[in-house]
Coordinates of C-alpha atoms in Angstrom, one line a residue:
M1 CA 13.6 -17.2 -20.8
K2 CA 11.5 -15.2 -18.2
D3 CA 13.0 -14.4 -14.9
A4 CA 11.9 -16.9 -12.3
P5 CA 10.2 -15.6 -9.1
S6 CA 12.2 -15.9 -5.8
F7 CA 10.9 -16.3 -2.3
L8 CA 12.0 -15.4 1.2
L9 CA 11.2 -18.5 3.4
I10 CA 10.8 -18.2 7.1
I11 CA 10.2 -21.1 9.5
Y12 CA 9.5 -20.5 13.2
Y13 CA 8.3 -22.5 16.2
D14 CA 5.8 -21.3 18.7
T15 CA 3.0 -22.8 20.9
I16 CA 1.0 -23.6 17.8
G17 CA 3.8 -25.6 16.3
Y18 CA 5.9 -25.1 13.3
S19 CA 4.7 -22.3 11.1
L20 CA 5.8 -21.5 7.5
I21 CA 5.7 -18.0 6.0
I22 CA 6.6 -17.5 2.3
Y23 CA 7.1 -13.9 1.1
F24 CA 7.0 -13.4 -2.6
T25 CA 10.0 -11.2 -3.4
G26 CA 9.9 -11.1 -7.2
G27 CA 12.8 -12.1 -9.3
N28 CA 15.4 -10.3 -11.3
N29 CA 13.4 -7.4 -12.7
M30 CA 10.2 -9.2 -12.0
E31 CA 7.4 -6.7 -12.6
I32 CA 4.7 -7.0 -10.0
I33 CA 2.6 -4.2 -11.4
K34 CA 3.0 -2.6 -14.9
C35 CA 0.7 0.2 -16.0
S36 CA 0.8 1.1 -19.7
N37 CA -0.7 4.3 -21.1
L38 CA -3.3 4.2 -18.3
G39 CA -6.2 6.5 -18.3
Y40 CA -9.6 6.9 -16.6
A41 CA -12.5 9.1 -17.4
Y42 CA -15.7 9.7 -15.5
K43 CA -18.6 11.1 -17.6
K44 CA -16.3 12.3 -20.3
N45 CA -14.1 14.1 -17.6
K46 CA -10.6 12.8 -17.8
V47 CA -9.3 12.1 -14.3
L48 CA -6.1 10.3 -15.4
E49 CA -4.3 10.3 -18.7
D50 CA -1.3 8.5 -20.2
I51 CA 0.2 7.0 -16.9
S52 CA 3.0 4.4 -17.5
F53 CA 5.2 2.9 -14.8
S54 CA 6.3 -0.5 -13.4
I55 CA 7.1 -1.7 -9.9
E56 CA 9.2 -4.7 -9.0
G57 CA 8.9 -7.1 -6.1
G58 CA 9.9 -5.5 -2.7
E59 CA 9.8 -2.0 -4.0
V60 CA 7.9 0.9 -2.6
L61 CA 6.5 3.2 -5.2
G62 CA 5.5 6.6 -3.9
I63 CA 2.6 8.5 -5.7
L64 CA 3.2 12.2 -4.9
G65 CA 1.0 15.1 -5.7
P66 CA -1.3 17.8 -4.4
N67 CA -5.0 17.2 -3.5
G68 CA -7.0 16.6 -6.7
A69 CA -4.0 15.3 -8.7
G70 CA -5.6 11.8 -9.2
K71 CA -3.7 9.8 -6.6
S72 CA -6.7 8.1 -5.1
T73 CA -8.1 7.2 -8.6
L74 CA -4.8 5.7 -9.6
M75 CA -4.6 3.6 -6.3
T76 CA -8.2 2.4 -6.8
L77 CA -7.4 1.3 -10.4
C78 CA -4.3 -0.6 -9.2
A79 CA -6.5 -2.3 -6.5
T80 CA -8.8 -3.6 -9.3
L81 CA -11.8 -1.7 -7.9
L82 CA -12.1 0.5 -11.0
K83 CA -11.6 -0.5 -14.6
P84 CA -9.3 1.7 -16.8
T85 CA -11.0 3.5 -19.7
E86 CA -7.6 3.6 -21.5
G87 CA -4.5 1.5 -21.3
T88 CA -3.7 -1.6 -19.3
I89 CA -2.5 -2.9 -15.9
T90 CA -0.6 -6.1 -15.8
Y91 CA 0.1 -8.0 -12.6
F92 CA 2.9 -10.5 -12.0
N93 CA 4.0 -10.5 -15.6
D94 CA 0.7 -12.2 -16.5
E95 CA -1.8 -10.4 -18.7
N96 CA -4.5 -13.0 -18.1
K97 CA -4.7 -12.9 -14.3
E98 CA -8.2 -13.3 -13.0
I99 CA -9.5 -10.4 -10.9
E100 CA -10.7 -12.7 -8.2
D101 CA -7.2 -14.2 -7.8
L102 CA -5.6 -10.8 -7.8
R103 CA -7.8 -9.5 -5.0
T104 CA -6.6 -12.3 -2.7
R105 CA -3.1 -11.1 -3.2
I106 CA -3.7 -7.3 -2.8
G107 CA -4.2 -5.5 0.5
L108 CA -5.9 -2.1 0.3
V109 CA -5.6 0.7 3.0
P110 CA -8.2 3.2 1.9
Q111 CA -8.0 6.9 2.8
E112 CA -11.3 6.5 4.7
I113 CA -11.4 4.4 7.9
A114 CA -13.0 1.0 6.8
L115 CA -13.7 -0.4 10.2
Y116 CA -16.7 -1.1 12.4
L117 CA -16.8 1.9 14.8
D118 CA -18.7 0.1 17.6
M119 CA -16.2 -2.7 17.8
T120 CA -12.7 -2.8 19.4
P121 CA -9.5 -3.2 17.3
N122 CA -9.3 -6.9 18.3
E123 CA -13.0 -7.5 17.4
N124 CA -12.5 -5.8 14.0
L125 CA -9.3 -7.8 13.3
S126 CA -11.0 -11.1 14.3
F127 CA -13.9 -10.3 12.1
F128 CA -11.8 -9.5 9.0
G129 CA -9.4 -12.3 9.7
R130 CA -12.3 -14.8 9.6
L131 CA -13.4 -13.4 6.3
Y132 CA -9.9 -14.2 5.0
G133 CA -10.4 -17.8 6.2
L134 CA -8.2 -17.6 9.3
K135 CA -9.3 -19.6 12.3
K136 CA -8.6 -20.1 16.0
D137 CA -4.9 -20.2 16.8
K138 CA -3.8 -19.1 13.3
L139 CA -6.1 -16.1 13.5
K140 CA -4.9 -15.2 17.0
K141 CA -1.2 -15.5 15.9
Q142 CA -1.8 -13.4 12.7
I143 CA -3.5 -10.7 14.8
E144 CA -0.5 -10.6 17.1
V145 CA 1.8 -10.2 14.1
V146 CA 0.0 -7.4 12.5
C147 CA -0.6 -5.6 15.8
E148 CA 3.1 -5.7 16.6
L149 CA 4.0 -4.5 13.1
T150 CA 1.6 -1.5 13.4
G151 CA 2.2 -0.7 17.1
I152 CA -1.3 -1.7 18.4
S153 CA -2.0 -3.4 21.7
T154 CA -4.0 -6.6 21.3
K155 CA -5.7 -5.7 24.6
E156 CA -6.9 -2.3 23.6
G157 CA -10.5 -2.2 25.0
K158 CA -11.7 1.0 23.5
K159 CA -14.1 1.0 20.5
I160 CA -12.8 2.3 17.2
K161 CA -15.0 5.4 17.5
E162 CA -13.2 6.2 20.8
L163 CA -9.7 6.0 19.5
S164 CA -7.5 8.8 18.2
G165 CA -7.2 9.4 14.4
G166 CA -3.7 7.9 14.4
M167 CA -4.7 4.7 16.2
K168 CA -7.7 4.3 13.8
R169 CA -5.4 4.5 10.8
R170 CA -3.0 1.9 12.4
V171 CA -5.9 -0.5 12.9
N172 CA -6.9 0.2 9.3
I173 CA -3.5 -0.9 8.1
A174 CA -3.4 -3.9 10.4
A175 CA -6.7 -5.1 8.9
A176 CA -5.2 -4.9 5.3
L177 CA -2.2 -7.0 6.4
L178 CA -4.2 -9.9 7.9
S179 CA -4.2 -11.8 4.5
S180 CA -0.4 -11.5 4.1
P181 CA -0.8 -9.6 0.8
E182 CA 1.9 -9.6 -1.8
I183 CA 0.9 -6.1 -2.9
L184 CA -0.2 -3.4 -0.4
I185 CA -1.9 -0.3 -1.6
M186 CA -1.9 2.6 0.9
D187 CA -3.9 5.7 0.0
E188 CA -2.6 8.7 2.1
P189 CA -2.4 6.6 5.3
T190 CA -1.0 9.4 7.4
V191 CA -3.4 12.3 6.7
G192 CA -4.4 14.2 9.8
I193 CA -2.6 12.1 12.4
D194 CA -0.1 12.7 15.2
T195 CA 3.7 12.4 14.8
Q196 CA 3.9 9.2 16.8
S197 CA 1.3 7.4 14.7
R198 CA 2.9 8.7 11.6
N199 CA 6.3 7.3 12.6
E200 CA 4.8 4.0 13.5
I201 CA 3.2 3.7 10.0
L202 CA 6.4 4.7 8.2
N203 CA 8.3 2.1 10.3
A204 CA 5.7 -0.5 9.4
V205 CA 6.1 0.3 5.7
N206 CA 9.9 -0.1 5.9
S207 CA 9.4 -3.5 7.7
M208 CA 7.1 -4.6 4.9
K209 CA 9.6 -3.5 2.3
N210 CA 12.3 -5.5 4.0
S211 CA 10.0 -8.6 4.0
G212 CA 9.6 -8.3 0.2
V213 CA 6.0 -6.9 0.1
T214 CA 5.5 -4.6 -2.9
V215 CA 3.9 -1.3 -1.8
L216 CA 2.1 1.6 -3.5
Y217 CA 2.1 4.6 -1.2
S218 CA 0.4 7.8 -2.0
S219 CA 0.9 11.1 -0.2
H220 CA 1.2 14.9 -0.6
Y221 CA 3.9 15.0 2.1
Y222 CA 7.1 14.8 0.1
D223 CA 9.3 14.3 3.2
E224 CA 7.6 11.0 4.2
I225 CA 7.7 9.8 0.5
L226 CA 11.5 10.3 0.6
K227 CA 11.7 8.3 3.8
V228 CA 10.0 5.1 2.6
C229 CA 9.9 5.0 -1.2
S230 CA 12.5 3.7 -3.6
K231 CA 10.9 5.3 -6.6
I232 CA 8.5 8.2 -6.9
L233 CA 5.9 9.1 -9.4
V234 CA 4.7 12.7 -9.4
L235 CA 1.1 13.5 -10.5
K236 CA -0.4 16.9 -11.4
D237 CA -3.9 17.4 -12.9
G238 CA -4.2 13.7 -13.7
R239 CA -1.0 13.5 -15.6
M240 CA 2.4 12.0 -14.7
T241 CA 5.0 14.9 -14.6
S242 CA 7.9 12.9 -13.3
L243 CA 9.1 9.4 -12.4
K244 CA 12.4 9.3 -10.6
E245 CA 14.5 7.2 -8.2
R246 CA 14.4 8.6 -4.6
D247 CA 17.8 10.2 -4.8
Q248 CA 17.0 11.9 -8.1
L249 CA 13.8 13.3 -6.7
K250 CA 15.5 14.5 -3.5
S251 CA 18.0 16.4 -5.6
A252 CA 15.2 18.0 -7.7
L253 CA 13.3 19.0 -4.5
L254 CA 16.4 20.6 -3.1
N255 CA 16.8 22.6 -6.3
E256 CA 13.1 23.6 -5.8
D257 CA 12.3 23.0 -9.5
L258 CA 9.7 20.2 -8.8
L259 CA 8.3 21.8 -5.7
Y260 CA 7.2 25.0 -7.5
E261 CA 6.8 23.9 -11.1
D262 CA 4.4 21.1 -10.1
N263 CA 2.8 22.9 -7.2
L264 CA 3.4 20.2 -4.7
I265 CA 3.0 22.7 -2.0
D266 CA -0.3 24.6 -2.1

């Protein structure tokens, strides 16, 4: 018998009335994403080769590696925006899931800022929220929730192009959270930002993990991977060189064998 999914149920009351939030938290050993012998080639150039891993509900899987290791390609594959040239990706223990259905359950935070630069944070979030089908009071409430989670003021009047790099990235994350995704894919969300914004993002990831959201988080900063991830996959030259629990990787890093053998520090 397959493991049954479980849910975290939250009911709260506000000026809108009673609201119901259901977070999918997986079941016992429920595999939310499973990659088997995954590979991707572009014009006969192999970008990824023989990648296999699984991630359960509420876990944060870190994808660690230097620039050019294949992290962004792996994240894009898991987001269903590319099709593997080798191997398979299975979601929610169902090999026959339709891509259209999956995309409603996946939030993507791309490495590049995917916002309208001449609009304010609130205008961007309102626009993307309406695309997700949110309206009026529900839209307003959801914007408040994602802004609180990412440390953004709902009254920020500056346009995106006038904000700091760190604030832009926080709005980028908030936009991906509007649909209450069950899977959140974050491609190097802290690159080139200030310490405060970095800490806000790491705190948001921990909050999502505690709420049962499954997160894929890529970075070449091993210190932040250790702070938020429960399991870490190490990539080098498109191949998986290690897949360890956080404590196992921490021990290996302290012994310096992974750091220098896999060139995680340039």
